[in-house]
Amino acid sequence: MKILLVAPEICSPWTEGRKRFVRDLGFALSKEHDVILLCTKAKGQTTDFPVPYKSAERGWGPFHLIFLHNAIGPLINNFKPHLVCHFPYATFQHIYRLANTWTMWKIDRLCRRHSVPCFTIMYSISKEATPEMLKPWVSNLVLNQFSFGYEKQVRLGICFDNKTPVLERRKPIPRNPKLLFMAGMWQQTHKRLKYVLERRGLSTLLRAGKKLTETGAQLIVAVPLLENPELRDLLLRDSNNTWSKECIKLIGEVPLPDIFESVDLFVFPYAREESSFLPTSVIESMAWGTPVILPDHDFLAYLRQDGRTAFSFPAGNSDQLANIITDLLNDPDKYNTVRENGMHYVRKEMSIEQSCKDLLSLYARLHSQTPKYS
């Protein structure tokens, strides 16, 4: 079977979930199928993809989309795919709503002109849009496995590389536990730093620093844009930061999954509700035996499993966040139970191989045939 993957900005740094999902899905599918990627890359970045690809370097966002529109028709004529999978941007705020909805419609329409089915696979959807709003613009809108009641779903999995962490039945909690905050933003601008602080919720964790420092906790903040010294300094001087200098460490891109094995708790203090979002960093942390603490947003309920697989706190409440972290670090039994449950849950339900099976099962249903992937 021939499969064409289409997506903007599939390139380094590989710190964003959508990028890694497209890369890993393409490689997993290529074991049994003929796969080609049509993508773009940001200026100065590289696309070292494990399957054949056609790519172009572009600067301003709309130029990425225009390249895909112009290139997909000739590529379909030459490659003659049985299926096209389009992975759009997920932001629908302000002008992005028009641009991203338009490109979803455009690529779906081009595929219909060539009589090729197109799956528009949404890795996430910002709260400015809903599946109901997007569905009329495409033939086959595909959501993640936690979009309850929606007929077309693909499990958004991760690649385990045949590596299984040694899960101790009881991990001791050190006197100076290490907390990890991680985000994939790499553009070295004040605007992106503000996004990390406000949307990704780092400000909440920074405000919790005074109480957590008193317990001996240490915080590692890993965001690629922090390779810029000016941005590091701005973050340390931010009015919300109450961590002592000795207890906070700022770093850029980190090796995965190694970073999870060197910390005791992954904190994901995301600041707002979203329509659909499966944070890759969270499921990677759980898969590698590092428990996570999540805000009580509805879109994260499936990862918390009522507290069985992850800890939670009231979104935006830094005092409660500090108290809950302190309590759980003093309760090794609860810490280790949630840690073990989280790892087994993710490794059972969220592998990239399951993503392939779901995708090809959808294709089989569309064409009443059995998928070749097994």
CSV table of C-alpha atoms in Angstrom, one decimal:
chain,number,residue,atom,x,y,z
A,1,MET,CA,0.0,0.0,0.0
A,2,LYS,CA,1.2,3.5,-0.8
A,3,ILE,CA,0.8,6.2,1.8
A,4,LEU,CA,1.5,9.9,1.4
A,5,LEU,CA,2.0,11.9,4.6
A,6,VAL,CA,1.6,15.7,4.3
A,7,ALA,CA,2.5,18.1,7.1
A,8,PRO,CA,4.1,21.6,7.5
A,9,GLU,CA,7.3,22.0,9.6
A,10,ILE,CA,8.4,18.4,10.2
A,11,CYS,CA,11.9,19.2,11.1
A,12,SER,CA,14.4,19.8,13.9
A,13,PRO,CA,14.3,20.5,16.7
A,14,TRP,CA,12.3,17.3,17.5
A,15,THR,CA,10.8,18.7,20.7
A,16,GLU,CA,7.2,19.0,19.6
A,17,GLY,CA,4.7,16.2,19.7
A,18,ARG,CA,3.1,16.6,16.3
A,19,LYS,CA,6.6,16.5,14.7
A,20,ARG,CA,7.6,13.3,16.5
A,21,PHE,CA,4.3,11.6,15.8
A,22,VAL,CA,4.6,12.2,12.1
A,23,ARG,CA,8.2,11.0,12.1
A,24,ASP,CA,7.6,7.9,14.1
A,25,LEU,CA,4.3,7.0,12.3
A,26,GLY,CA,6.1,7.3,8.9
A,27,PHE,CA,8.9,5.0,10.0
A,28,ALA,CA,6.5,2.4,11.6
A,29,LEU,CA,4.3,2.4,8.5
A,30,SER,CA,7.3,2.0,6.2
A,31,LYS,CA,8.1,-1.4,7.6
A,32,GLU,CA,5.1,-2.8,5.7
A,33,HIS,CA,4.2,-0.1,3.2
A,34,ASP,CA,5.5,2.4,0.7
A,35,VAL,CA,5.6,5.8,2.5
A,36,ILE,CA,6.6,9.3,1.3
A,37,LEU,CA,6.5,12.5,3.3
A,38,LEU,CA,5.7,15.9,1.8
A,39,CYS,CA,6.7,18.6,4.3
A,40,THR,CA,8.4,21.9,5.0
A,41,LYS,CA,11.2,22.9,7.4
A,42,ALA,CA,11.9,26.2,9.2
A,43,LYS,CA,14.9,28.3,8.2
A,44,GLY,CA,18.1,26.9,9.6
A,45,GLN,CA,16.5,23.5,10.6
A,46,THR,CA,17.0,20.1,9.1
A,47,THR,CA,14.6,17.3,8.1
A,48,ASP,CA,16.4,14.0,8.7
A,49,PHE,CA,13.5,11.8,8.1
A,50,PRO,CA,13.6,7.9,8.1
A,51,VAL,CA,11.5,7.6,4.9
A,52,PRO,CA,11.7,9.2,1.5
A,53,TYR,CA,10.5,12.8,1.6
A,54,LYS,CA,10.1,16.0,-0.5
A,55,SER,CA,10.8,19.1,1.5
A,56,ALA,CA,11.4,22.8,1.2
A,57,GLU,CA,12.7,25.5,3.5
A,58,ARG,CA,10.3,28.3,4.2
A,59,GLY,CA,10.3,31.3,6.6
A,60,TRP,CA,6.9,33.0,7.1
A,61,GLY,CA,4.1,30.6,8.1
A,62,PRO,CA,1.8,31.0,5.1
A,63,PHE,CA,4.6,30.1,2.8
A,64,HIS,CA,4.8,26.6,4.4
A,65,LEU,CA,1.2,26.1,3.5
A,66,ILE,CA,1.4,27.4,0.0
A,67,PHE,CA,4.3,25.0,-0.8
A,68,LEU,CA,2.2,22.1,0.3
A,69,HIS,CA,-0.7,23.2,-1.9
A,70,ASN,CA,1.5,23.5,-4.9
A,71,ALA,CA,3.5,20.3,-4.4
A,72,ILE,CA,0.9,17.8,-3.5
A,73,GLY,CA,-0.8,17.5,-6.9
A,74,PRO,CA,2.3,16.6,-8.9
A,75,LEU,CA,3.4,14.2,-6.1
A,76,ILE,CA,0.1,12.4,-6.2
A,77,ASN,CA,0.4,12.0,-10.0
A,78,ASN,CA,3.9,10.5,-9.7
A,79,PHE,CA,3.5,8.5,-6.5
A,80,LYS,CA,-0.1,7.4,-7.0
A,81,PRO,CA,-0.8,6.9,-3.2
A,82,HIS,CA,-3.8,4.8,-2.0
A,83,LEU,CA,-4.1,7.1,1.0
A,84,VAL,CA,-3.1,10.7,2.0
A,85,CYS,CA,-2.7,11.6,5.6
A,86,HIS,CA,-2.6,15.3,6.4
A,87,PHE,CA,-1.4,16.6,9.8
A,88,PRO,CA,-2.3,20.3,10.0
A,89,TYR,CA,-1.3,22.9,12.5
A,90,ALA,CA,-3.5,22.8,15.5
A,91,THR,CA,-3.8,26.5,16.3
A,92,PHE,CA,-7.1,28.3,15.4
A,93,GLN,CA,-6.7,31.6,17.2
A,94,HIS,CA,-7.2,34.9,15.2
A,95,ILE,CA,-5.7,34.7,11.6
A,96,TYR,CA,-4.5,31.1,12.2
A,97,ARG,CA,-8.1,30.0,12.2
A,98,LEU,CA,-8.6,31.2,8.6
A,99,ALA,CA,-5.2,29.9,7.4
A,100,ASN,CA,-5.4,26.5,8.9
A,101,THR,CA,-9.0,25.8,8.1
A,102,TRP,CA,-8.4,26.9,4.5
A,103,THR,CA,-5.4,24.7,4.1
A,104,MET,CA,-7.3,21.7,5.5
A,105,TRP,CA,-10.0,22.3,2.9
A,106,LYS,CA,-7.5,22.9,0.1
A,107,ILE,CA,-5.6,19.7,0.6
A,108,ASP,CA,-8.7,17.6,1.0
A,109,ARG,CA,-10.2,19.1,-2.1
A,110,LEU,CA,-7.0,18.4,-4.1
A,111,CYS,CA,-7.0,14.8,-3.0
A,112,ARG,CA,-10.7,14.5,-4.0
A,113,ARG,CA,-9.8,15.8,-7.4
A,114,HIS,CA,-7.3,13.0,-7.8
A,115,SER,CA,-9.7,10.4,-6.3
A,116,VAL,CA,-7.5,9.7,-3.4
A,117,PRO,CA,-9.0,9.5,0.2
A,118,CYS,CA,-7.5,12.0,2.6
A,119,PHE,CA,-7.5,11.6,6.4
A,120,THR,CA,-7.1,15.0,8.1
A,121,ILE,CA,-5.5,13.9,11.4
A,122,MET,CA,-5.7,16.4,14.2
A,123,TYR,CA,-2.9,15.9,16.7
A,124,SER,CA,-4.6,18.6,18.8
A,125,ILE,CA,-7.2,21.3,18.5
A,126,SER,CA,-6.9,24.6,20.3
A,127,LYS,CA,-10.0,25.8,22.2
A,128,GLU,CA,-10.8,28.4,19.5
A,129,ALA,CA,-12.1,25.5,17.4
A,130,THR,CA,-14.1,22.3,17.8
A,131,PRO,CA,-14.4,19.0,15.8
A,132,GLU,CA,-17.9,20.1,14.9
A,133,MET,CA,-16.6,23.3,13.4
A,134,LEU,CA,-13.8,21.6,11.4
A,135,LYS,CA,-15.6,18.6,10.2
A,136,PRO,CA,-17.6,20.2,7.4
A,137,TRP,CA,-14.3,21.4,5.8
A,138,VAL,CA,-12.9,17.9,5.1
A,139,SER,CA,-14.0,14.5,4.0
A,140,ASN,CA,-12.4,12.5,6.9
A,141,LEU,CA,-11.6,14.3,10.1
A,142,VAL,CA,-9.6,12.0,12.4
A,143,LEU,CA,-9.2,12.7,16.1
A,144,ASN,CA,-7.3,11.1,19.0
A,145,GLN,CA,-8.5,8.0,20.9
A,146,PHE,CA,-10.0,10.1,23.7
A,147,SER,CA,-12.5,12.0,21.5
A,148,PHE,CA,-15.4,10.1,23.0
A,149,GLY,CA,-18.4,9.6,20.7
A,150,TYR,CA,-16.4,10.5,17.5
A,151,GLU,CA,-16.5,7.9,14.8
A,152,LYS,CA,-13.0,8.3,13.3
A,153,GLN,CA,-10.1,7.9,15.8
A,154,VAL,CA,-6.5,7.0,15.8
A,155,ARG,CA,-4.5,6.3,18.9
A,156,LEU,CA,-1.7,8.9,19.1
A,157,GLY,CA,1.1,6.7,20.2
A,158,ILE,CA,4.9,7.0,20.8
A,159,CYS,CA,7.8,4.9,19.8
A,160,PHE,CA,9.3,2.8,22.5
A,161,ASP,CA,12.3,1.7,20.4
A,162,ASN,CA,12.0,-1.8,22.1
A,163,LYS,CA,13.4,-0.2,25.3
A,164,THR,CA,11.7,-1.0,28.5
A,165,PRO,CA,12.8,0.9,31.7
A,166,VAL,CA,13.7,-1.1,34.7
A,167,LEU,CA,10.7,-0.3,36.9
A,168,GLU,CA,11.7,-0.8,40.5
A,169,ARG,CA,8.7,-2.0,42.6
A,170,ARG,CA,9.5,0.7,45.0
A,171,LYS,CA,11.6,3.8,44.0
A,172,PRO,CA,13.0,5.7,47.0
A,173,ILE,CA,12.3,9.4,47.0
A,174,PRO,CA,15.5,11.3,47.5
A,175,ARG,CA,16.0,14.1,50.1
A,176,ASN,CA,16.3,16.6,47.3
A,177,PRO,CA,13.8,15.5,44.7
A,178,LYS,CA,14.1,16.8,41.2
A,179,LEU,CA,11.1,18.2,39.4
A,180,LEU,CA,11.0,18.6,35.6
A,181,PHE,CA,9.1,21.2,33.5
A,182,MET,CA,9.5,20.7,29.8
A,183,ALA,CA,8.1,22.4,26.6
A,184,GLY,CA,9.1,22.1,23.0
A,185,MET,CA,9.1,25.8,22.0
A,186,TRP,CA,12.4,26.6,20.2
A,187,GLN,CA,11.9,30.0,18.6
A,188,GLN,CA,14.1,32.4,20.6
A,189,THR,CA,11.7,35.3,21.0
A,190,HIS,CA,10.1,37.2,23.9
A,191,LYS,CA,6.7,36.2,22.6
A,192,ARG,CA,7.5,32.5,22.8
A,193,LEU,CA,8.9,32.8,26.3
A,194,LYS,CA,5.7,34.5,27.3
A,195,TYR,CA,3.8,31.6,25.7
A,196,VAL,CA,5.8,29.2,27.8
A,197,LEU,CA,5.2,31.2,31.0
A,198,GLU,CA,1.5,31.9,30.5
A,199,ARG,CA,0.0,29.2,28.2
A,200,ARG,CA,2.2,26.3,29.2
A,201,GLY,CA,1.8,27.3,32.8
A,202,LEU,CA,5.4,27.7,33.9
A,203,SER,CA,4.4,30.8,35.9
A,204,THR,CA,2.3,28.7,38.2
A,205,LEU,CA,5.3,26.4,38.9
A,206,LEU,CA,7.6,29.4,39.4
A,207,ARG,CA,5.2,30.9,42.0
A,208,ALA,CA,5.2,27.5,43.9
A,209,GLY,CA,9.0,27.8,44.2
A,210,LYS,CA,9.2,29.3,47.7
A,211,LYS,CA,7.3,26.5,49.4
A,212,LEU,CA,9.0,23.8,47.3
A,213,THR,CA,12.5,25.1,47.9
A,214,GLU,CA,11.9,24.8,51.6
A,215,THR,CA,11.3,21.1,51.1
A,216,GLY,CA,14.7,20.6,49.4
A,217,ALA,CA,13.1,20.2,45.9
A,218,GLN,CA,15.0,21.2,42.8
A,219,LEU,CA,13.5,22.4,39.5
A,220,ILE,CA,14.8,21.7,36.0
A,221,VAL,CA,13.2,23.8,33.3
A,222,ALA,CA,14.0,22.3,29.8
A,223,VAL,CA,12.9,24.4,26.9
A,224,PRO,CA,14.9,24.8,23.6
A,225,LEU,CA,14.5,28.6,23.5
A,226,LEU,CA,16.4,28.8,26.8
A,227,GLU,CA,19.6,28.2,24.9
A,228,ASN,CA,19.4,32.0,24.5
A,229,PRO,CA,21.2,33.7,27.5
A,230,GLU,CA,18.9,36.7,27.3
A,231,LEU,CA,15.8,34.6,27.6
A,232,ARG,CA,17.3,32.6,30.5
A,233,ASP,CA,18.0,35.8,32.3
A,234,LEU,CA,14.4,37.1,31.7
A,235,LEU,CA,12.9,34.0,33.1
A,236,LEU,CA,15.0,34.1,36.2
A,237,ARG,CA,14.1,37.7,36.8
A,238,ASP,CA,10.4,37.1,36.1
A,239,SER,CA,8.2,38.5,38.8
A,240,ASN,CA,6.6,35.1,39.4
A,241,ASN,CA,9.8,33.3,40.0
A,242,THR,CA,10.2,32.4,43.8
A,243,TRP,CA,12.8,29.7,43.4
A,244,SER,CA,16.2,30.3,44.9
A,245,LYS,CA,19.0,30.4,42.3
A,246,GLU,CA,20.6,27.3,43.8
A,247,CYS,CA,17.4,25.2,43.3
A,248,ILE,CA,16.5,26.1,39.7
A,249,LYS,CA,18.3,25.0,36.6
A,250,LEU,CA,17.5,26.2,33.1
A,251,ILE,CA,18.5,24.2,30.1
A,252,GLY,CA,17.7,23.9,26.4
A,253,GLU,CA,16.9,20.8,24.4
A,254,VAL,CA,17.4,17.6,26.4
A,255,PRO,CA,18.0,14.0,25.3
A,256,LEU,CA,14.9,11.8,25.4
A,257,PRO,CA,14.0,9.6,27.2
A,258,ASP,CA,17.2,10.0,29.3
A,259,ILE,CA,15.9,13.1,31.0
A,260,PHE,CA,12.9,11.2,32.5
A,261,GLU,CA,15.2,8.7,34.2
A,262,SER,CA,17.1,11.5,36.0
A,263,VAL,CA,14.1,13.2,37.6
A,264,ASP,CA,11.5,12.2,40.2
A,265,LEU,CA,8.4,14.1,39.0
A,266,PHE,CA,7.2,15.7,35.8
A,267,VAL,CA,5.1,18.8,36.3
A,268,PHE,CA,2.7,19.8,33.4
A,269,PRO,CA,1.0,22.9,34.7
A,270,TYR,CA,-0.9,23.8,31.5
A,271,ALA,CA,-2.9,27.0,32.0
A,272,ARG,CA,-6.1,26.6,30.0
A,273,GLU,CA,-8.7,24.1,28.7
A,274,GLU,CA,-8.3,22.9,25.1
A,275,SER,CA,-10.7,21.2,22.7
A,276,SER,CA,-8.3,18.3,22.1
A,277,PHE,CA,-4.7,17.8,23.2
A,278,LEU,CA,-2.5,14.7,23.9
A,279,PRO,CA,0.7,16.1,25.4
A,280,THR,CA,3.5,13.9,24.1
A,281,SER,CA,5.9,14.9,27.0
A,282,VAL,CA,3.4,13.6,29.5
A,283,ILE,CA,2.9,10.2,28.0
A,284,GLU,CA,6.6,9.8,27.5
A,285,SER,CA,7.3,10.6,31.1
A,286,MET,CA,4.7,8.1,32.2
A,287,ALA,CA,6.0,5.5,29.9
A,288,TRP,CA,9.5,5.8,31.3
A,289,GLY,CA,8.4,5.4,34.9
A,290,THR,CA,8.4,9.1,36.0
A,291,PRO,CA,5.0,10.1,37.5
A,292,VAL,CA,3.3,13.3,36.4
A,293,ILE,CA,1.2,15.9,38.0
A,294,LEU,CA,-1.5,17.5,35.8
A,295,PRO,CA,-4.0,20.4,36.2
A,296,ASP,CA,-7.6,19.4,36.5
A,297,HIS,CA,-8.6,20.4,33.0
A,298,ASP,CA,-11.2,18.1,31.3
A,299,PHE,CA,-9.0,17.5,28.3
A,300,LEU,CA,-6.4,15.7,30.6
A,301,ALA,CA,-9.0,13.6,32.4
A,302,TYR,CA,-8.1,10.5,30.4
A,303,LEU,CA,-4.5,10.7,31.5
A,304,ARG,CA,-5.3,11.1,35.1
A,305,GLN,CA,-7.8,8.1,35.2
A,306,ASP,CA,-9.3,9.5,38.4
A,307,GLY,CA,-5.9,9.7,40.1
A,308,ARG,CA,-4.9,6.2,39.3
A,309,THR,CA,-2.3,7.0,36.7
A,310,ALA,CA,-1.3,10.6,37.5
A,311,PHE,CA,-1.6,13.2,40.2
A,312,SER,CA,-3.6,16.4,39.8
A,313,PHE,CA,-4.0,19.9,41.2
A,314,PRO,CA,-6.4,22.8,40.6
A,315,ALA,CA,-5.3,24.6,37.5
A,316,GLY,CA,-3.4,27.8,38.1
A,317,ASN,CA,-3.3,27.4,41.9
A,318,SER,CA,0.4,27.5,42.8
A,319,ASP,CA,-0.2,27.1,46.6
A,320,GLN,CA,-2.2,23.9,46.0
A,321,LEU,CA,0.4,22.7,43.5
A,322,ALA,CA,3.2,23.1,46.1
A,323,ASN,CA,1.2,21.4,48.8
A,324,ILE,CA,0.2,18.4,46.7
A,325,ILE,CA,3.8,17.9,45.5
A,326,THR,CA,5.1,18.1,49.1
A,327,ASP,CA,2.5,15.6,50.3
A,328,LEU,CA,3.1,13.1,47.6
A,329,LEU,CA,6.9,13.2,48.0
A,330,ASN,CA,6.3,12.3,51.6
A,331,ASP,CA,4.0,9.4,50.6
A,332,PRO,CA,6.3,6.9,48.8
A,333,ASP,CA,3.5,4.2,48.7
A,334,LYS,CA,1.2,6.5,46.8
A,335,TYR,CA,4.0,7.9,44.6
A,336,ASN,CA,5.1,4.4,43.6
A,337,THR,CA,1.6,3.0,43.0
A,338,VAL,CA,0.7,5.9,40.6
A,339,ARG,CA,4.1,5.6,39.0
A,340,GLU,CA,3.7,2.0,38.2
A,341,ASN,CA,0.0,2.4,37.0
A,342,GLY,CA,1.0,5.2,34.7
A,343,MET,CA,3.8,3.4,33.0
A,344,HIS,CA,1.7,0.2,32.4
A,345,TYR,CA,-1.3,2.3,31.2
A,346,VAL,CA,0.7,4.2,28.6
A,347,ARG,CA,2.7,1.3,27.4
A,348,LYS,CA,-0.4,-0.8,26.9
A,349,GLU,CA,-2.5,1.8,25.2
A,350,MET,CA,-0.2,4.3,23.4
A,351,SER,CA,2.4,2.6,21.1
A,352,ILE,CA,3.1,3.8,17.6
A,353,GLU,CA,2.3,0.4,16.3
A,354,GLN,CA,-1.3,0.8,17.6
A,355,SER,CA,-1.4,4.1,15.8
A,356,CYS,CA,-0.6,2.3,12.5
A,357,LYS,CA,-3.2,-0.4,13.2
A,358,ASP,CA,-5.9,2.2,13.9
A,359,LEU,CA,-5.0,4.3,10.8
A,360,LEU,CA,-5.1,1.3,8.5
A,361,SER,CA,-8.3,0.0,10.1
A,362,LEU,CA,-10.0,3.3,9.2
A,363,TYR,CA,-8.7,2.9,5.7
A,364,ALA,CA,-10.0,-0.7,5.5
A,365,ARG,CA,-13.5,0.5,6.7
A,366,LEU,CA,-13.5,3.1,4.1
A,367,HIS,CA,-12.7,0.6,1.4
A,368,SER,CA,-14.1,-2.6,2.9
A,369,GLN,CA,-10.8,-4.4,2.8
A,370,THR,CA,-8.4,-5.8,5.4
A,371,PRO,CA,-5.4,-3.7,6.3
A,372,LYS,CA,-2.0,-5.1,5.5
A,373,TYR,CA,-0.4,-3.9,8.7
A,374,SER,CA,-0.2,-6.5,11.4
